[in-house]
Amino acid sequence: MFNFDFKNPTHIIFGKDRFGDLNHVVPANAKVMITYGGQSAVKNGLIDKVKNALGSRKIIEFGGIEPNPQYETIVKAVDKAKEESVDFLLAVGGGSVIDGTKFLAACMTADVKDYKELLQYGMMPVPFEVLKKPMDYGAVLTLAATGSEMNTGAVISVGHDKYPFMVMNNYPQFSLLDPTITFTVPEKQIANGIIDAFVHTAEQYMTFPAEGRIQDRWAEGIMQTLIEIGETCIKEPDNYDARANHMWAATMALNGIIAVGVPQDWATHMIGHELTGLFGIDHGQTLAIVYPGVLKSQKEAKMAKLVQYAERVWHITEGTDNEKADLAIGKTEEFFKSLGVSIKLSEYGVKEDQISDVVKQLEAHGMVALSETGKITLDVSEKILKSVF
Ligand code: NZQ
Ligand code: ZN
């Protein structure tokens, strides 16, 4: 196991009928900006519930943060928050709204001339000299998928380019996780959310053995849970326990706990981001397309963990290592398809000759040596994309 540090200060408020708790976790004298996305949070009455819970606090609203939040939109929110001297942010939404709010929190206090400077560090945290302490914020999660509700990462889009953005100490102060809020999430987004949580887990697990036995078993538990509840989440939108397990699995998949002391991959996410940026394919769908291709391409490097995954997650006990690995990859594909998600790039309206555009974007973003081994070069990414076309 590698050396590691672990600290996650986000207070999770989990369960139904917990809105009243917002009154205890938002500072009493705060001037709050509530941020949200399109209209779902307004239509579902969530914004009213949040406002009621905040009582007499001064409240400003900023709606319209789009899926794959755009830089320009967040800059408008920063201008408004500064103009109104807001001192606490409350995101009500899925990964896009929470990510946008995380970036907003950073822009509020960063020592930069142009907020775009904050997006130049990729997966490295923004240096302390540039950003000491983002503005405090909390979240009311409306869609289980990204884990943004309990981590410091965000992904911000500038036109067609998606920029990962990381700040140490940029955790939400709290996140309210009420599974009943997800009852209204469209089926497609539920499927995306299950796949996102699954692939987050897999990308921190399917690497090479590092004697992270606890981390491995946590990861296997998360993947098994998602496999067990996946179809129920789709077929029974108001099944509380299925949605509760999805929500908690998604949070645990990317709050740092399964990542400690073990190697990580992230090739699928980086390639997937380019598919979203260029073609507007949903984040979860890009992962369903790319991940099986990455596993097939990197089968030798990942063999030991693939066999462990086959045996422990899919209970495949017969056959050679190679056969077990192949069967487990096939089971993973079937699982994604069972959620109603297509795993072929061509089925999203992309033409084969556009794969070269994806490769150009990967190069432009420095994604030239991906995965835990760094062996997914541009040529390998191109082969992976062709294999899943
Ligand atoms: O905008 P509204 O009207 O709210 O509709 C949203 C949106 O259209 C809708 N929705 C959300 N909650 C709902 C609901 N509809 C009905 N009822 C509800 N309760 O769902 C749509 C998608 O929402 P979005 O927030 O975009 O989805 P998701 O949570 O999957 O977030 C995707 C974003 O997160 C980034 C992705 O790149 C993408 O930009 N990621 C962030 C990560 C992180 N911060 O750690 C890691 C991930 O790998 C990912 O990259
Ligand atoms: Zn993801």
XYZ file of C-alpha atoms and ligand atoms in Angstrom:
440
model
C 0.000 0.000 0.000
C 1.307 3.485 -0.855
C 1.657 6.264 1.732
C -1.358 8.527 1.960
C -3.124 11.389 3.760
C -6.859 11.253 4.275
C -9.162 13.980 5.528
C -12.725 14.525 4.434
C -14.578 17.157 6.452
C -17.949 17.191 4.635
C -20.896 16.728 6.981
C -23.371 14.361 5.334
C -27.030 14.805 6.266
C -28.633 11.660 4.868
C -32.264 10.620 4.643
C -35.811 11.830 4.133
C -37.399 14.827 5.856
C -34.063 16.425 6.677
C -34.577 19.877 5.110
C -35.035 21.465 8.547
C -31.401 20.605 9.297
C -30.265 23.253 6.825
C -31.141 25.781 9.483
C -28.436 24.302 11.736
C -25.649 24.001 9.180
C -25.939 27.285 7.265
C -24.449 30.111 9.378
C -27.258 32.028 11.081
C -26.258 35.472 9.801
C -25.181 34.390 6.309
C -26.277 36.116 3.122
C -26.840 33.033 0.976
C -26.730 32.579 -2.784
C -28.783 29.522 -3.806
C -27.489 28.125 -7.094
C -29.437 25.720 -9.275
C -29.675 24.334 -12.803
C -32.516 24.415 -15.315
C -35.998 24.271 -13.917
C -36.166 20.859 -12.177
C -35.375 22.192 -8.699
C -37.932 24.988 -9.035
C -40.673 22.748 -10.480
C -40.132 20.085 -7.814
C -40.557 22.665 -5.069
C -37.003 22.172 -3.778
C -36.028 25.825 -3.969
C -39.078 26.764 -1.892
C -38.278 24.056 0.665
C -34.697 25.302 0.940
C -35.835 28.908 1.330
C -38.300 27.913 4.046
C -35.570 26.074 5.914
C -33.287 29.122 5.727
C -35.895 31.248 7.516
C -35.056 34.927 7.770
C -31.589 34.764 6.201
C -31.046 37.070 3.223
C -31.243 34.996 0.027
C -30.150 35.613 -3.561
C -30.911 33.082 -6.314
C -28.809 32.151 -9.318
C -30.406 29.629 -11.703
C -29.446 28.381 -15.144
C -26.259 26.411 -14.454
C -26.350 23.997 -17.366
C -25.297 20.318 -17.503
C -21.511 20.388 -18.058
C -21.349 23.843 -16.464
C -19.971 26.559 -18.679
C -17.290 28.951 -17.472
C -19.190 32.001 -18.767
C -22.275 31.092 -16.740
C -20.279 30.773 -13.543
C -18.540 34.093 -14.138
C -21.998 35.697 -14.240
C -22.735 34.051 -10.881
C -19.438 35.396 -9.470
C -20.321 38.937 -10.595
C -23.735 38.697 -8.985
C -22.423 37.166 -5.754
C -19.767 39.901 -5.442
C -22.251 42.661 -6.248
C -24.606 41.344 -3.558
C -21.813 40.682 -1.009
C -22.930 37.082 -0.591
C -20.989 35.127 2.027
C -22.356 31.563 1.725
C -23.233 29.471 -1.341
C -25.817 26.704 -1.418
C -25.895 24.468 -4.499
C -29.188 22.678 -5.209
C -28.576 20.220 -8.020
C -26.566 17.373 -9.495
C -22.876 17.248 -10.313
C -23.063 20.166 -12.727
C -24.583 22.611 -10.252
C -22.305 21.494 -7.417
C -19.215 21.646 -9.660
C -20.217 25.091 -10.899
C -20.703 26.254 -7.311
C -17.320 24.831 -6.296
C -15.685 26.863 -9.019
C -17.734 29.897 -8.014
C -16.557 29.452 -4.397
C -12.970 29.470 -5.621
C -13.415 32.516 -7.884
C -14.872 34.482 -4.967
C -11.574 34.482 -3.068
C -8.825 33.634 -5.592
C -5.953 36.028 -6.191
C -6.152 36.036 -10.023
C -6.684 38.646 -12.763
C -8.707 36.260 -14.910
C -10.701 33.371 -13.369
C -9.587 31.173 -16.298
C -6.161 31.027 -14.650
C -7.735 28.663 -12.101
C -8.423 26.116 -14.821
C -4.824 25.648 -15.936
C -3.758 23.130 -13.284
C -5.660 20.059 -14.511
C -5.706 17.232 -11.962
C -3.152 19.104 -9.768
C -4.597 21.242 -6.982
C -4.595 25.020 -7.534
C -1.500 26.302 -5.651
C -2.017 27.736 -2.189
C -0.507 31.125 -3.189
C -3.265 31.524 -5.771
C -6.134 30.330 -3.621
C -5.895 30.108 0.152
C -9.480 29.422 1.123
C -12.530 29.284 -1.156
C -15.838 30.726 0.046
C -17.845 28.326 2.231
C -20.599 26.413 0.480
C -22.972 23.511 1.002
C -25.066 21.317 -1.280
C -28.496 19.766 -1.601
C -27.893 16.843 -3.938
C -30.638 16.106 -6.477
C -28.996 13.407 -8.620
C -26.711 10.555 -7.528
C -23.709 10.174 -9.818
C -20.577 12.244 -9.497
C -19.630 12.270 -5.812
C -19.107 16.038 -6.132
C -21.149 16.391 -2.929
C -18.242 15.050 -0.875
C -15.079 15.846 -2.810
C -12.928 18.765 -3.957
C -13.081 18.140 -7.713
C -15.078 19.862 -10.409
C -15.194 19.852 -14.194
C -15.772 23.196 -15.916
C -16.394 23.598 -19.638
C -15.036 26.403 -21.770
C -16.844 25.887 -25.068
C -15.933 22.373 -26.210
C -13.091 21.969 -23.708
C -13.693 20.328 -20.339
C -11.240 21.298 -17.596
C -10.792 19.248 -14.418
C -10.410 21.608 -11.471
C -9.111 20.678 -7.997
C -8.659 22.765 -4.861
C -7.381 21.469 -1.530
C -9.917 22.278 1.210
C -12.691 22.972 -1.285
C -15.006 20.355 0.232
C -18.638 21.268 0.741
C -19.229 22.178 4.408
C -22.226 19.858 4.271
C -24.323 17.945 1.767
C -27.963 17.049 2.225
C -28.611 13.651 0.633
C -32.332 12.906 0.497
C -32.970 9.898 -1.785
C -36.607 10.947 -2.320
C -35.353 13.995 -4.258
C -34.072 11.607 -6.932
C -37.533 10.089 -7.571
C -38.083 12.680 -10.323
C -34.741 12.159 -12.103
C -35.349 10.961 -15.690
C -34.518 7.291 -16.360
C -31.615 8.201 -18.642
C -29.953 10.267 -15.913
C -30.417 7.486 -13.347
C -28.663 5.061 -15.699
C -25.900 7.631 -16.240
C -25.551 8.022 -12.488
C -25.214 4.297 -11.854
C -22.591 3.979 -14.563
C -20.686 7.044 -13.356
C -20.495 5.686 -9.798
C -19.526 2.240 -11.099
C -16.749 3.533 -13.347
C -15.412 5.880 -10.641
C -15.057 2.826 -8.426
C -13.588 0.669 -11.170
C -11.028 3.301 -12.190
C -9.650 3.296 -8.641
C -9.665 -0.507 -8.460
C -8.909 -2.074 -11.847
C -5.208 -1.205 -11.959
C -2.471 -3.400 -10.495
C -2.455 -5.062 -7.050
C -1.082 -2.797 -4.323
C -2.092 -4.733 -1.205
C -4.881 -2.267 -0.531
C -7.104 -4.982 0.844
C -9.574 -2.718 2.630
C -9.811 -0.391 -0.374
C -10.332 -3.364 -2.707
C -13.148 -4.778 -0.623
C -14.832 -1.406 -0.261
C -14.639 -0.976 -4.038
C -15.992 -4.487 -4.646
C -18.843 -3.739 -2.227
C -19.757 -0.556 -4.066
C -19.692 -2.288 -7.469
C -21.746 -5.244 -6.209
C -24.295 -2.887 -4.682
C -24.662 -0.961 -7.935
C -25.095 -4.212 -9.868
C -27.741 -5.405 -7.393
C -29.820 -2.229 -7.395
C -29.222 -0.940 -10.936
C -32.287 -2.329 -12.653
C -34.546 -1.639 -9.657
C -33.478 1.999 -9.676
C -34.560 2.219 -13.317
C -37.793 0.218 -13.084
C -39.050 1.474 -9.716
C -38.410 5.228 -9.558
C -39.873 5.558 -6.060
C -38.099 2.584 -4.483
C -36.548 4.419 -1.544
C -34.034 1.769 -0.543
C -32.724 1.283 -4.073
C -32.321 5.049 -4.508
C -30.757 5.388 -1.040
C -28.167 2.736 -1.865
C -27.456 4.340 -5.223
C -26.968 7.725 -3.587
C -24.632 6.488 -0.885
C -22.702 4.262 -3.314
C -22.134 7.223 -5.631
C -20.901 9.387 -2.752
C -18.580 6.688 -1.426
C -17.238 5.997 -4.911
C -15.589 9.404 -5.184
C -15.096 10.878 -1.730
C -11.481 9.756 -1.641
C -11.880 6.785 0.672
C -11.351 3.985 -1.872
C -8.526 5.920 -3.554
C -6.163 6.062 -0.611
C -2.909 4.152 -0.953
C -3.739 2.544 -4.311
C -2.988 3.334 -7.981
C -5.656 5.059 -10.075
C -6.452 4.927 -13.765
C -8.833 7.752 -15.020
C -8.109 7.108 -18.736
C -11.790 6.427 -19.394
C -12.827 9.708 -17.779
C -10.281 11.727 -19.724
C -11.272 10.193 -23.078
C -14.945 10.460 -22.099
C -14.623 14.190 -21.352
C -13.532 14.764 -24.961
C -16.610 12.898 -26.244
C -18.843 15.138 -24.133
C -16.977 18.268 -25.178
C -17.081 17.500 -28.910
C -20.387 15.685 -29.338
C -22.430 16.556 -26.226
C -22.749 12.895 -25.175
C -23.755 12.660 -21.484
C -20.880 11.991 -19.067
C -22.220 8.586 -17.937
C -22.840 7.476 -21.516
C -19.248 8.312 -22.514
C -18.007 6.034 -19.739
C -20.245 3.165 -20.873
C -18.766 3.527 -24.350
C -15.088 3.881 -23.441
C -14.596 1.676 -20.358
C -15.050 -1.748 -21.998
C -12.603 -0.666 -24.716
C -10.030 0.390 -22.104
C -10.383 -2.926 -20.257
C -9.916 -4.945 -23.467
C -6.962 -2.851 -24.575
C -5.250 -2.952 -21.159
C -6.172 -6.534 -20.288
C -2.572 -7.702 -19.788
C -1.586 -4.786 -17.521
C -4.798 -5.157 -15.500
C -4.952 -8.976 -15.543
C -4.483 -9.630 -11.810
C -7.206 -7.171 -10.816
C -9.491 -8.274 -13.650
C -9.314 -11.842 -12.339
C -9.998 -10.653 -8.778
C -12.936 -8.601 -10.117
C -14.252 -11.607 -12.048
C -14.078 -13.862 -9.013
C -15.258 -11.532 -6.275
C -17.734 -9.258 -8.063
C -19.151 -11.582 -10.727
C -18.468 -14.911 -8.945
C -16.733 -16.367 -12.015
C -14.685 -19.267 -10.695
C -14.143 -21.514 -13.735
C -11.602 -21.140 -16.547
C -8.163 -19.670 -17.095
C -7.263 -16.157 -15.979
C -7.727 -14.936 -19.535
C -11.169 -16.523 -19.788
C -12.213 -15.059 -16.435
C -11.067 -11.598 -17.497
C -12.945 -11.837 -20.809
C -16.112 -13.034 -19.098
C -15.931 -10.230 -16.529
C -15.506 -7.589 -19.250
C -18.505 -9.099 -21.067
C -20.558 -8.992 -17.835
C -19.627 -5.331 -17.385
C -20.871 -4.546 -20.911
C -24.112 -6.434 -20.261
C -24.593 -4.542 -17.018
C -24.322 -1.168 -18.787
C -26.700 -2.345 -21.513
C -29.189 -3.666 -18.919
C -29.604 -0.044 -17.814
C -30.712 0.915 -21.314
C -27.422 2.582 -22.272
C -25.798 1.998 -25.629
C -22.101 1.156 -25.483
C -21.259 1.890 -29.139
C -19.986 5.305 -30.217
C -21.685 5.034 -33.614
C -25.081 4.888 -31.879
C -24.618 8.448 -30.625
C -24.465 9.913 -34.132
C -20.663 10.114 -34.284
C -18.930 9.276 -37.596
C -15.820 7.092 -37.632
C -13.676 9.810 -39.211
C -14.463 12.061 -36.225
C -12.352 9.821 -33.974
C -9.318 11.762 -35.207
C -10.910 14.961 -33.797
C -11.131 13.291 -30.396
C -7.464 12.326 -30.583
C -6.535 15.930 -31.491
C -8.418 17.188 -28.419
C -6.654 14.644 -26.196
C -3.331 15.900 -27.531
C -4.312 19.549 -27.059
C -5.205 18.795 -23.431
C -1.974 16.880 -22.731
C -3.773 13.532 -22.360
C -0.954 11.640 -24.048
C 0.060 9.068 -21.397
C -3.096 7.953 -19.629
C -3.928 5.201 -17.116
C -2.040 3.866 -14.103
C 0.796 2.770 -16.370
C 0.880 5.862 -18.593
C 0.787 3.492 -21.553
C -2.407 4.802 -23.125
C -0.739 7.070 -25.663
C -2.648 8.882 -28.391
C -2.281 5.841 -30.697
C -3.719 3.564 -28.028
C -6.613 5.968 -27.348
C -7.364 5.976 -31.068
C -7.389 2.178 -31.164
C -9.671 2.063 -28.114
C -12.126 4.476 -29.734
C -12.102 2.499 -32.985
C -12.719 -0.714 -31.042
C -15.849 0.732 -29.409
C -17.153 2.437 -32.546
O -30.787 21.416 -14.809
P -31.951 20.735 -14.217
O -33.248 21.245 -14.670
O -31.856 20.657 -12.714
O -31.937 19.197 -14.757
C -30.865 18.305 -14.482
C -29.994 18.066 -15.703
O -30.668 18.331 -16.903
C -31.469 16.947 -14.234
N -31.795 16.721 -12.819
C -30.966 16.776 -11.750
N -31.622 16.453 -10.623
C -32.909 16.214 -10.977
C -33.030 16.381 -12.380
N -34.184 16.210 -13.032
C -35.268 15.864 -12.293
N -35.228 15.660 -10.952
C -34.080 15.835 -10.258
N -34.043 15.600 -8.925
O -30.458 16.030 -14.613
C -29.694 16.590 -15.679
C -28.240 16.261 -15.499
O -27.713 16.895 -14.357
P -26.122 17.004 -14.126
O -25.910 17.731 -12.852
O -25.465 17.536 -15.356
O -25.706 15.470 -14.000
P -24.519 14.797 -13.206
O -24.780 14.783 -11.755
O -24.301 13.508 -13.890
O -23.259 15.757 -13.439
C -22.477 15.699 -14.601
C -21.325 16.683 -14.493
O -20.431 16.314 -13.420
C -19.092 16.219 -13.924
C -19.309 15.815 -15.361
O -18.163 16.039 -16.167
C -20.483 16.697 -15.761
O -20.043 18.006 -16.047
N -18.310 15.316 -13.076
C -17.927 15.773 -11.869
C -17.151 15.022 -11.006
C -16.743 15.535 -9.669
N -17.025 16.774 -9.344
O -16.126 14.831 -8.886
C -16.665 13.688 -11.372
C -17.395 13.086 -12.520
O -16.562 12.102 -13.107
C -17.825 14.044 -13.576
O -16.797 14.305 -14.509
Zn -17.483 10.466 -13.674
